[in-house]
Coordinates of C-alpha atoms in Angstrom, one line a residue:
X1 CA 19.0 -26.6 -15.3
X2 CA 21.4 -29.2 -16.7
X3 CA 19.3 -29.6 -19.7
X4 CA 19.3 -25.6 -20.4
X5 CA 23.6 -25.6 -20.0
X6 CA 23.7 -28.7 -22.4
X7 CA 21.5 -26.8 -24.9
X8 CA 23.0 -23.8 -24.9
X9 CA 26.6 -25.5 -25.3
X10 CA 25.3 -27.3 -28.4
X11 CA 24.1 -24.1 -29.8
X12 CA 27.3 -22.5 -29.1
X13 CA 29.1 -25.2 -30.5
X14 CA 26.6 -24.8 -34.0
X15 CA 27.4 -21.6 -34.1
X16 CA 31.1 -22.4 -34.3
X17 CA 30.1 -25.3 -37.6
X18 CA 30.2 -24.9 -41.6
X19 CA 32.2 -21.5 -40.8
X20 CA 34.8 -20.3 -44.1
X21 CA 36.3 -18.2 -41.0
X22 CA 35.9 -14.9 -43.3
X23 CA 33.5 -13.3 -41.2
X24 CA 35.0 -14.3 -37.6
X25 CA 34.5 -12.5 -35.0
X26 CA 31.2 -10.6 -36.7
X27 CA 27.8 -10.2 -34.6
X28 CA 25.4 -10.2 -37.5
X29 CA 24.2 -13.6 -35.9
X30 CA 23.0 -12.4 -33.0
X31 CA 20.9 -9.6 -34.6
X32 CA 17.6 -9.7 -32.6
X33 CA 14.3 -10.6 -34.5
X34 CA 12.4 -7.8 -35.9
X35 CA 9.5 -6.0 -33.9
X36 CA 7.1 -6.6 -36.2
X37 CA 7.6 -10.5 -36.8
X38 CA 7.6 -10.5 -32.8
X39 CA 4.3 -8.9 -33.0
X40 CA 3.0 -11.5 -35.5
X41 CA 4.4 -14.4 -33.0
X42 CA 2.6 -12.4 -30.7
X43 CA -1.0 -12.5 -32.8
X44 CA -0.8 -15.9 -32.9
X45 CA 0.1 -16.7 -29.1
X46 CA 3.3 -18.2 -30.2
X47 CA 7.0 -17.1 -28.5
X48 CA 10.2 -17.3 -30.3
X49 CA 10.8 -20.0 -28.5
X50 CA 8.1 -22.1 -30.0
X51 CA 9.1 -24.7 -32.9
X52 CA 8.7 -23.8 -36.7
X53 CA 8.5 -25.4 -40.0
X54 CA 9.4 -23.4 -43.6
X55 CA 8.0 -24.6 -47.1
X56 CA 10.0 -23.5 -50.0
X57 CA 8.2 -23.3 -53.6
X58 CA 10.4 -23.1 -56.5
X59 CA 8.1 -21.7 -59.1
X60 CA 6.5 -18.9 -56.9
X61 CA 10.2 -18.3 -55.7
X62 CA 8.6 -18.4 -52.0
X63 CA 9.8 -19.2 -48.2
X64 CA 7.1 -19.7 -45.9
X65 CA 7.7 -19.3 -41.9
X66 CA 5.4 -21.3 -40.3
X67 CA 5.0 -21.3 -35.8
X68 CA 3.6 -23.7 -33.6
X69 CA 1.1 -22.3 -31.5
X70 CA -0.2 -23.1 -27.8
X71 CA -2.0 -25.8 -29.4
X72 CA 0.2 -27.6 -30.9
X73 CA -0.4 -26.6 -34.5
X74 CA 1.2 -24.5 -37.3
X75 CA 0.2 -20.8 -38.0
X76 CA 1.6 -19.1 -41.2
X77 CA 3.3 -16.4 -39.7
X78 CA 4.8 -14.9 -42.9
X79 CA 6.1 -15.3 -46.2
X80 CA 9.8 -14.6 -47.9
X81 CA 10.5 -13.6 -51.5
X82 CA 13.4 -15.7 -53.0
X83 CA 16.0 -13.5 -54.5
X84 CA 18.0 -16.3 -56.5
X85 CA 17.3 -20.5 -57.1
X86 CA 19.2 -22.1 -59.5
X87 CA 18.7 -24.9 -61.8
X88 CA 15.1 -26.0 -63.1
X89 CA 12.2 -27.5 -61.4
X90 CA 12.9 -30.9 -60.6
X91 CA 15.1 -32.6 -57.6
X92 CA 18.9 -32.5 -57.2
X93 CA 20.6 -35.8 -58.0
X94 CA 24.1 -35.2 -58.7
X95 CA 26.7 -32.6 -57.7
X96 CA 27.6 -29.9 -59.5
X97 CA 24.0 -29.9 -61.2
X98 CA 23.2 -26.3 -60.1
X99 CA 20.0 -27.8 -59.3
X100 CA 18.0 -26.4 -56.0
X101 CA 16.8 -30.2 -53.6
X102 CA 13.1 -30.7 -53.4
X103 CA 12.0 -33.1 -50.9
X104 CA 11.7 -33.0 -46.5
X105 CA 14.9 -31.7 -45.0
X106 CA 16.1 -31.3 -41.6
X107 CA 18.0 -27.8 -40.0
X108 CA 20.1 -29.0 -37.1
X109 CA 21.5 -26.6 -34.9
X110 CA 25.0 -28.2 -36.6
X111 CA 23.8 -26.7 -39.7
X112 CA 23.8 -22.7 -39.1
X113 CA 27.1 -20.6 -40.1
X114 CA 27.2 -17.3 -38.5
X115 CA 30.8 -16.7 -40.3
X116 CA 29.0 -16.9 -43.7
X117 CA 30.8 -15.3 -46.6
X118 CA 27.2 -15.3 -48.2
X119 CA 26.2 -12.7 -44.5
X120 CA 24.6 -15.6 -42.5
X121 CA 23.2 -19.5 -43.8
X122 CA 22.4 -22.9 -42.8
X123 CA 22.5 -26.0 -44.5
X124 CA 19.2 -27.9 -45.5
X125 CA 20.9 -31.4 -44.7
X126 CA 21.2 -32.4 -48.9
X127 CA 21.4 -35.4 -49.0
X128 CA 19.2 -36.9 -46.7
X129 CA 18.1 -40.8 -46.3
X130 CA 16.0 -40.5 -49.0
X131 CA 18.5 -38.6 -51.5
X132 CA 21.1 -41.3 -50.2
X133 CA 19.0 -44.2 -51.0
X134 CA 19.4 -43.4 -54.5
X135 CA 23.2 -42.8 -54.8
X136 CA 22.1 -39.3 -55.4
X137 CA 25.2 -37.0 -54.2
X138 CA 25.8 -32.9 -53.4
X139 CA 27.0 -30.9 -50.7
X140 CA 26.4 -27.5 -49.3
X141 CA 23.0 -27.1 -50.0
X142 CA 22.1 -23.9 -48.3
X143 CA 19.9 -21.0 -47.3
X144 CA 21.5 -18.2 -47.4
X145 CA 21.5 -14.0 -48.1
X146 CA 22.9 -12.1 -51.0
X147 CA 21.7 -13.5 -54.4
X148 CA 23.6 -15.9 -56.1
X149 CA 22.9 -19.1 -56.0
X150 CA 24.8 -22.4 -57.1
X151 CA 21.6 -25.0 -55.8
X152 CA 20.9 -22.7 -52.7
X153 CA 18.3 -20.4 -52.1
X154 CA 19.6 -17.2 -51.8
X155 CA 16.7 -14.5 -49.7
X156 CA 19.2 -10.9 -49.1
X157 CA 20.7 -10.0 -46.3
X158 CA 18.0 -8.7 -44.6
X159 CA 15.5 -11.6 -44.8
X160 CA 18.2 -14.1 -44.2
X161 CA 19.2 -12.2 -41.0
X162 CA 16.2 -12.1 -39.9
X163 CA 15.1 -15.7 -40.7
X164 CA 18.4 -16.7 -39.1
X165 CA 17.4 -15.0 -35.8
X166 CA 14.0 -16.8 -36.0
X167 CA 15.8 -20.4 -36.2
X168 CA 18.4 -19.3 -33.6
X169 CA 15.5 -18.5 -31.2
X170 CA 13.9 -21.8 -31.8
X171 CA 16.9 -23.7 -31.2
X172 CA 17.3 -21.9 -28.0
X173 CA 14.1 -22.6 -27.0
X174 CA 14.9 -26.9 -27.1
X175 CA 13.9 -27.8 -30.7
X176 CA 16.5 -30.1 -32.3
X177 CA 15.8 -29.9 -35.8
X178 CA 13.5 -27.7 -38.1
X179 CA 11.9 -29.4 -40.8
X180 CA 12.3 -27.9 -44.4
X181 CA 9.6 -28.9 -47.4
X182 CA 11.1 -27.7 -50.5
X183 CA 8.6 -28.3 -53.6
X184 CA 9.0 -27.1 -57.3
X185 CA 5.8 -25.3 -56.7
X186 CA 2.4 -25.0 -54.5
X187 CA 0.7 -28.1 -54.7
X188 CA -2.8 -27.3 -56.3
X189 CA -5.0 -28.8 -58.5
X190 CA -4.0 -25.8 -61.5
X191 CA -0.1 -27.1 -60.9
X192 CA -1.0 -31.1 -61.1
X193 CA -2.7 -30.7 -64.4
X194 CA -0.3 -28.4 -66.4
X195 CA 2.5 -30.3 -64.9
X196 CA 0.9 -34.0 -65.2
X197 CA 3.1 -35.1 -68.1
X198 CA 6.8 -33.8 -66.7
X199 CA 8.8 -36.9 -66.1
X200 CA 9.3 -35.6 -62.6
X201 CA 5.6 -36.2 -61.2
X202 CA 5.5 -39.2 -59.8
X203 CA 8.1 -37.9 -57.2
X204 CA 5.9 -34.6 -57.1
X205 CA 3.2 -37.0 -56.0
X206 CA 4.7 -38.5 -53.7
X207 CA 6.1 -35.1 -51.7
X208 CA 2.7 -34.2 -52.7
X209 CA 1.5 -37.0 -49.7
X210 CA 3.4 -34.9 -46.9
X211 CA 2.5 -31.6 -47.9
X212 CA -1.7 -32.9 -47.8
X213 CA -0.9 -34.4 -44.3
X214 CA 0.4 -31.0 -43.0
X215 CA -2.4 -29.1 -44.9
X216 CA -4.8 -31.4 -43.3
X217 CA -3.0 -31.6 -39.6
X218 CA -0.9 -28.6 -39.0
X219 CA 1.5 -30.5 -37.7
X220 CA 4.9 -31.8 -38.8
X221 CA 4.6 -34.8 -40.4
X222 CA 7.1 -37.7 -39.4
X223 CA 9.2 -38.7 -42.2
X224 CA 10.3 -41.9 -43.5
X225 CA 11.9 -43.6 -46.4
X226 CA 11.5 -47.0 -47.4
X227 CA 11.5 -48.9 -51.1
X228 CA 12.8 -45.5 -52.4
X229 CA 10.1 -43.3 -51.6
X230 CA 9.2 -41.1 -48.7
X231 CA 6.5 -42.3 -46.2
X232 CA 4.8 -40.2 -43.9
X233 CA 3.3 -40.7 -40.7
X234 CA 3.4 -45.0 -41.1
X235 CA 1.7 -45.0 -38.0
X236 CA -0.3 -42.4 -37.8
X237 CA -4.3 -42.6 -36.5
X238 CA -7.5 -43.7 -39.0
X239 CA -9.3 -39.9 -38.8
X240 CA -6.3 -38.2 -40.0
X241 CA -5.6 -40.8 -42.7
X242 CA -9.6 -40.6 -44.4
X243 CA -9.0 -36.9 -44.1
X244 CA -5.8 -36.9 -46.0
X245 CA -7.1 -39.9 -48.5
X246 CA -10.3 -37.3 -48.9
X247 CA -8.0 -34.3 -49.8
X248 CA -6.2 -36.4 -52.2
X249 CA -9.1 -37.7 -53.6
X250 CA -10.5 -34.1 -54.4
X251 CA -7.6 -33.3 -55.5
X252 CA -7.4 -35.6 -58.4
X253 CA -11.1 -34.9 -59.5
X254 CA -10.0 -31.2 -59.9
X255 CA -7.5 -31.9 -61.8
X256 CA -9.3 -34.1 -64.0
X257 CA -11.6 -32.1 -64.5
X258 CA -9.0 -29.1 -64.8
X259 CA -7.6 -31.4 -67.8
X260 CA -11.0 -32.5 -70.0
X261 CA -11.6 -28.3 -69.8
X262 CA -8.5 -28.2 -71.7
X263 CA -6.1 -27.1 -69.5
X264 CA -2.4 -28.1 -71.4
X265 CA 0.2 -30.0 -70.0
X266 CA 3.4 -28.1 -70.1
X267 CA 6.5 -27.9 -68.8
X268 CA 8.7 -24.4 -67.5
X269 CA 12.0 -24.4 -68.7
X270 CA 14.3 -22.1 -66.8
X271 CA 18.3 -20.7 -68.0
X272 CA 19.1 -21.0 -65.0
X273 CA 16.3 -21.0 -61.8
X274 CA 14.5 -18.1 -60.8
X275 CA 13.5 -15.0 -58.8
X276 CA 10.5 -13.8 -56.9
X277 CA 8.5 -11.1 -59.1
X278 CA 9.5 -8.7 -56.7
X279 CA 12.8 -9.0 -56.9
X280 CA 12.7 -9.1 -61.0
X281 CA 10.4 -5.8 -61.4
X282 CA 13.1 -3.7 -59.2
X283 CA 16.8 -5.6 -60.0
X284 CA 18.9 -3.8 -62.5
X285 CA 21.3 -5.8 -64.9
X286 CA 23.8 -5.2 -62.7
X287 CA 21.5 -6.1 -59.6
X288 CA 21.6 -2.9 -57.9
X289 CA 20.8 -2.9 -54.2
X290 CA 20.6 -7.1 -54.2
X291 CA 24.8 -7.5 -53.4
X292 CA 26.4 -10.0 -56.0
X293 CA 23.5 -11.7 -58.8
X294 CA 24.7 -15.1 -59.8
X295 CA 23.5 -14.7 -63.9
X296 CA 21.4 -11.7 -64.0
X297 CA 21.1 -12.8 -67.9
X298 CA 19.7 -15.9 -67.2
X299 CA 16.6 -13.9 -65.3
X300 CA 15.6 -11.8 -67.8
X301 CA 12.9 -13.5 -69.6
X302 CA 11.5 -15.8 -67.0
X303 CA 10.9 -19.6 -67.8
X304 CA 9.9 -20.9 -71.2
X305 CA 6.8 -22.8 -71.7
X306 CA 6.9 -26.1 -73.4
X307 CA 4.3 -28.1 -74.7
X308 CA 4.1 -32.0 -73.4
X309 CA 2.6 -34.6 -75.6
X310 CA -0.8 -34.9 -74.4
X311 CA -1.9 -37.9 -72.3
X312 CA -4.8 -40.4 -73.0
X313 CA -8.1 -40.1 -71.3
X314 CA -7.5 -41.5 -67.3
X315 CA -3.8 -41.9 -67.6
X316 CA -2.0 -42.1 -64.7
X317 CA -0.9 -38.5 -63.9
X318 CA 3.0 -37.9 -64.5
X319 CA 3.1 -41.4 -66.7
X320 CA 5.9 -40.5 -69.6
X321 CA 4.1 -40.7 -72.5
X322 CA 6.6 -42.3 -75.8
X323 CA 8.1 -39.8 -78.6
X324 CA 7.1 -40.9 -81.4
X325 CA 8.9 -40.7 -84.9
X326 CA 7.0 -37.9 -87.6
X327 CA 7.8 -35.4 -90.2
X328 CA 9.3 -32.3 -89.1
X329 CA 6.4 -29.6 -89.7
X330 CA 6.6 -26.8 -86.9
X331 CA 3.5 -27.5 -84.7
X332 CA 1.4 -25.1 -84.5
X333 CA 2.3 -21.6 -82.4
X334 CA 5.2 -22.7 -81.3
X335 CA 7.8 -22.1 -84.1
X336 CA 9.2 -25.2 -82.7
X337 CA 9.8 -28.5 -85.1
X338 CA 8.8 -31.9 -84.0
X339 CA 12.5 -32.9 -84.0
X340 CA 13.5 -30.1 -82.0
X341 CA 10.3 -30.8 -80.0
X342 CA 11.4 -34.7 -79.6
X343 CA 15.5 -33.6 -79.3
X344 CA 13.9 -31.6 -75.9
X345 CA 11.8 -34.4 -74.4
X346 CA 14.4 -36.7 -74.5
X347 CA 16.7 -34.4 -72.8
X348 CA 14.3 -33.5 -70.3
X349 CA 13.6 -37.3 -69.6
X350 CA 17.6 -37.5 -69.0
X351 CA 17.2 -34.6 -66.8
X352 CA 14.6 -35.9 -64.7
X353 CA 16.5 -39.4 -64.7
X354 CA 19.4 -38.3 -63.5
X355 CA 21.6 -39.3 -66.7
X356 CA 22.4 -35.7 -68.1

């Protein structure tokens, strides 16, 4: 009984955190979770009082609910369309960057604003150890409804209410903290190779290492960060290692072999982040029936696709390859000169070094 009063007065005093004071007083936090997500807990043999997880995908512009079952491992229970990320795909170092964090996050019950001026949110946590350990710097760093976004991922109203009841529930129910993976896009084999040459992969590749344990396990793997990386599950058993080495493994052969059948390394250059296809077939310049859209003009075309130099044979994946000095000629479809071609390499190396 003392252990139920003490959790409910820490969720009571969450509920009171990160509050602008705008919205005092309103009840939108204590909406109930939908029927039909009920039902889904329900199909799986999960309560809302079981722990989740949530996966974010930049690229797809995708949340994922994920709820532990009797068993003690993840179900899918249902995905959410982004409205609004900012920035490009990469991690946040800096603030003020408008970029999005990628990387393993914790939501403490600390972290959840019902006073919200954007309806209801919760803060991912940025920065975390990891973030920390390399000076990086931000704050703020939500989920949140509407759509506009500043380095947030903005869902509506409705999916952030709901989502919000979800994590409520949990909390009640005696988990401390909800783990949030937040990627630049779904780890497959296709996404490796036409991403191998951005100067972001070798931190890809290393989130890449918790997202394979999960996808192997179905359970949350334990985070760690040492030697400025992230380590995951440093003492976990020998089975579940070979199984995740074995994923990895398969991994990289389909990507090599993704690569000799001429698959082209590229990179996706946003104006300013992205929005799930659902949102962009239906939204209006004026983004009718979405509330406020933080630079409906930089949605309009989608990302740009640029061409990366192409890597030797068996370089390491995500290996910067040098610029090297030649004529100016525009290369071949895509009206773009080698100057201007080497002018944006260098500035997406700055980018993904944190020095622009």
């Amino acid at each position: 009984m003392l252990r139920k009063i003490t959790l409910g007065l820490a969720l009571l005093l969450a509920l009171s955190a990160c509050q602008d004071g705008r919205y005092a007083g309103s009840t939108r936090h204590l909406a109930p979770i939908p029927p039909a997500t009920l039902a889904l807990m329900s199909a799986e043999g999960a309560s809302p009082a079981d722990p989740i997880l949530m996966r974010a995908y930049k690229k797809e512009s995708e949340i994922e609910l994920w709820k532990r079952r009797a068993d003690g491992r993840y179900a899918l229970l249902k995905t959410y369309p982004m409205c609004r990320w900012s920035g490009q795909l990469g991690p946040k170092t800096r603030e003020g960057d408008r970029q999005a964090p990628e990387g393993f996050y914790a939501i403490t019950p600390e972290s959840m604003n019902p006073n919200s001026s954007l309806y209801l949110s919760f803060n991912l946590g940025y920065p975390n150890a990891y973030d920390r350990s390399l000076g990086r710097t931000g704050t703020h760093l939500m989920v949140h409804g509407s759509c506009s976004s500043q380095g947030c991922f903005a869902m509506t109203d409705e999916a952030i209410s709901e989502l919000y009841a979800v994590v409520r529930e949990a909390f009640a129910g005696g988990q401390r903290a909800v783990q949030f993976q937040s990627y630049p896009f779904r780890m497959t084999p296709e996404n490796l190779a036409r991403h191998r040459a951005d100067p972001n992969m070798a931190f890809w590749k290393n989130i890449k290492e918790g997202a394979d344990r999960f996808e192997v396990t179905k359970a949350e793997p334990v985070v760690e960060v040492s030697g400025g990386r992230y380590v995951f599950d440093a003492s976990g058993d020998g089975p579940t290692a070979d199984a995740v080495a074995r994923k990895q493994a398969d991994d990289e052969r389909q990507v090599t072999a993704l690569v000799a059948n001429g698959t082209p390394a590229v990179r996706l250059v946003y104006e300013d982040g992205g929005q799930h296809r659902a949102f962009r077939e239906t939204m209006t310049a004026a983004g009718y029936g979405l509330g406020e859209v933080s630079r409906p003009e930089a949605l309009a075309a989608g990302p740009r696709e640029v061409a990366m130099p192409a890597q030797r044979p068996g370089a390491t994946v995500g290996k910067r390859e040098p610029v090297r000095s030649t004529a100016a000629p525009k290369l071949p479809g895509t009206g773009v000169t080698e100057a201007e071609r080497r002018r944006l390499l260098e500035t997406f190396a700055a980018a993904g070094d944190g020095r622009k």
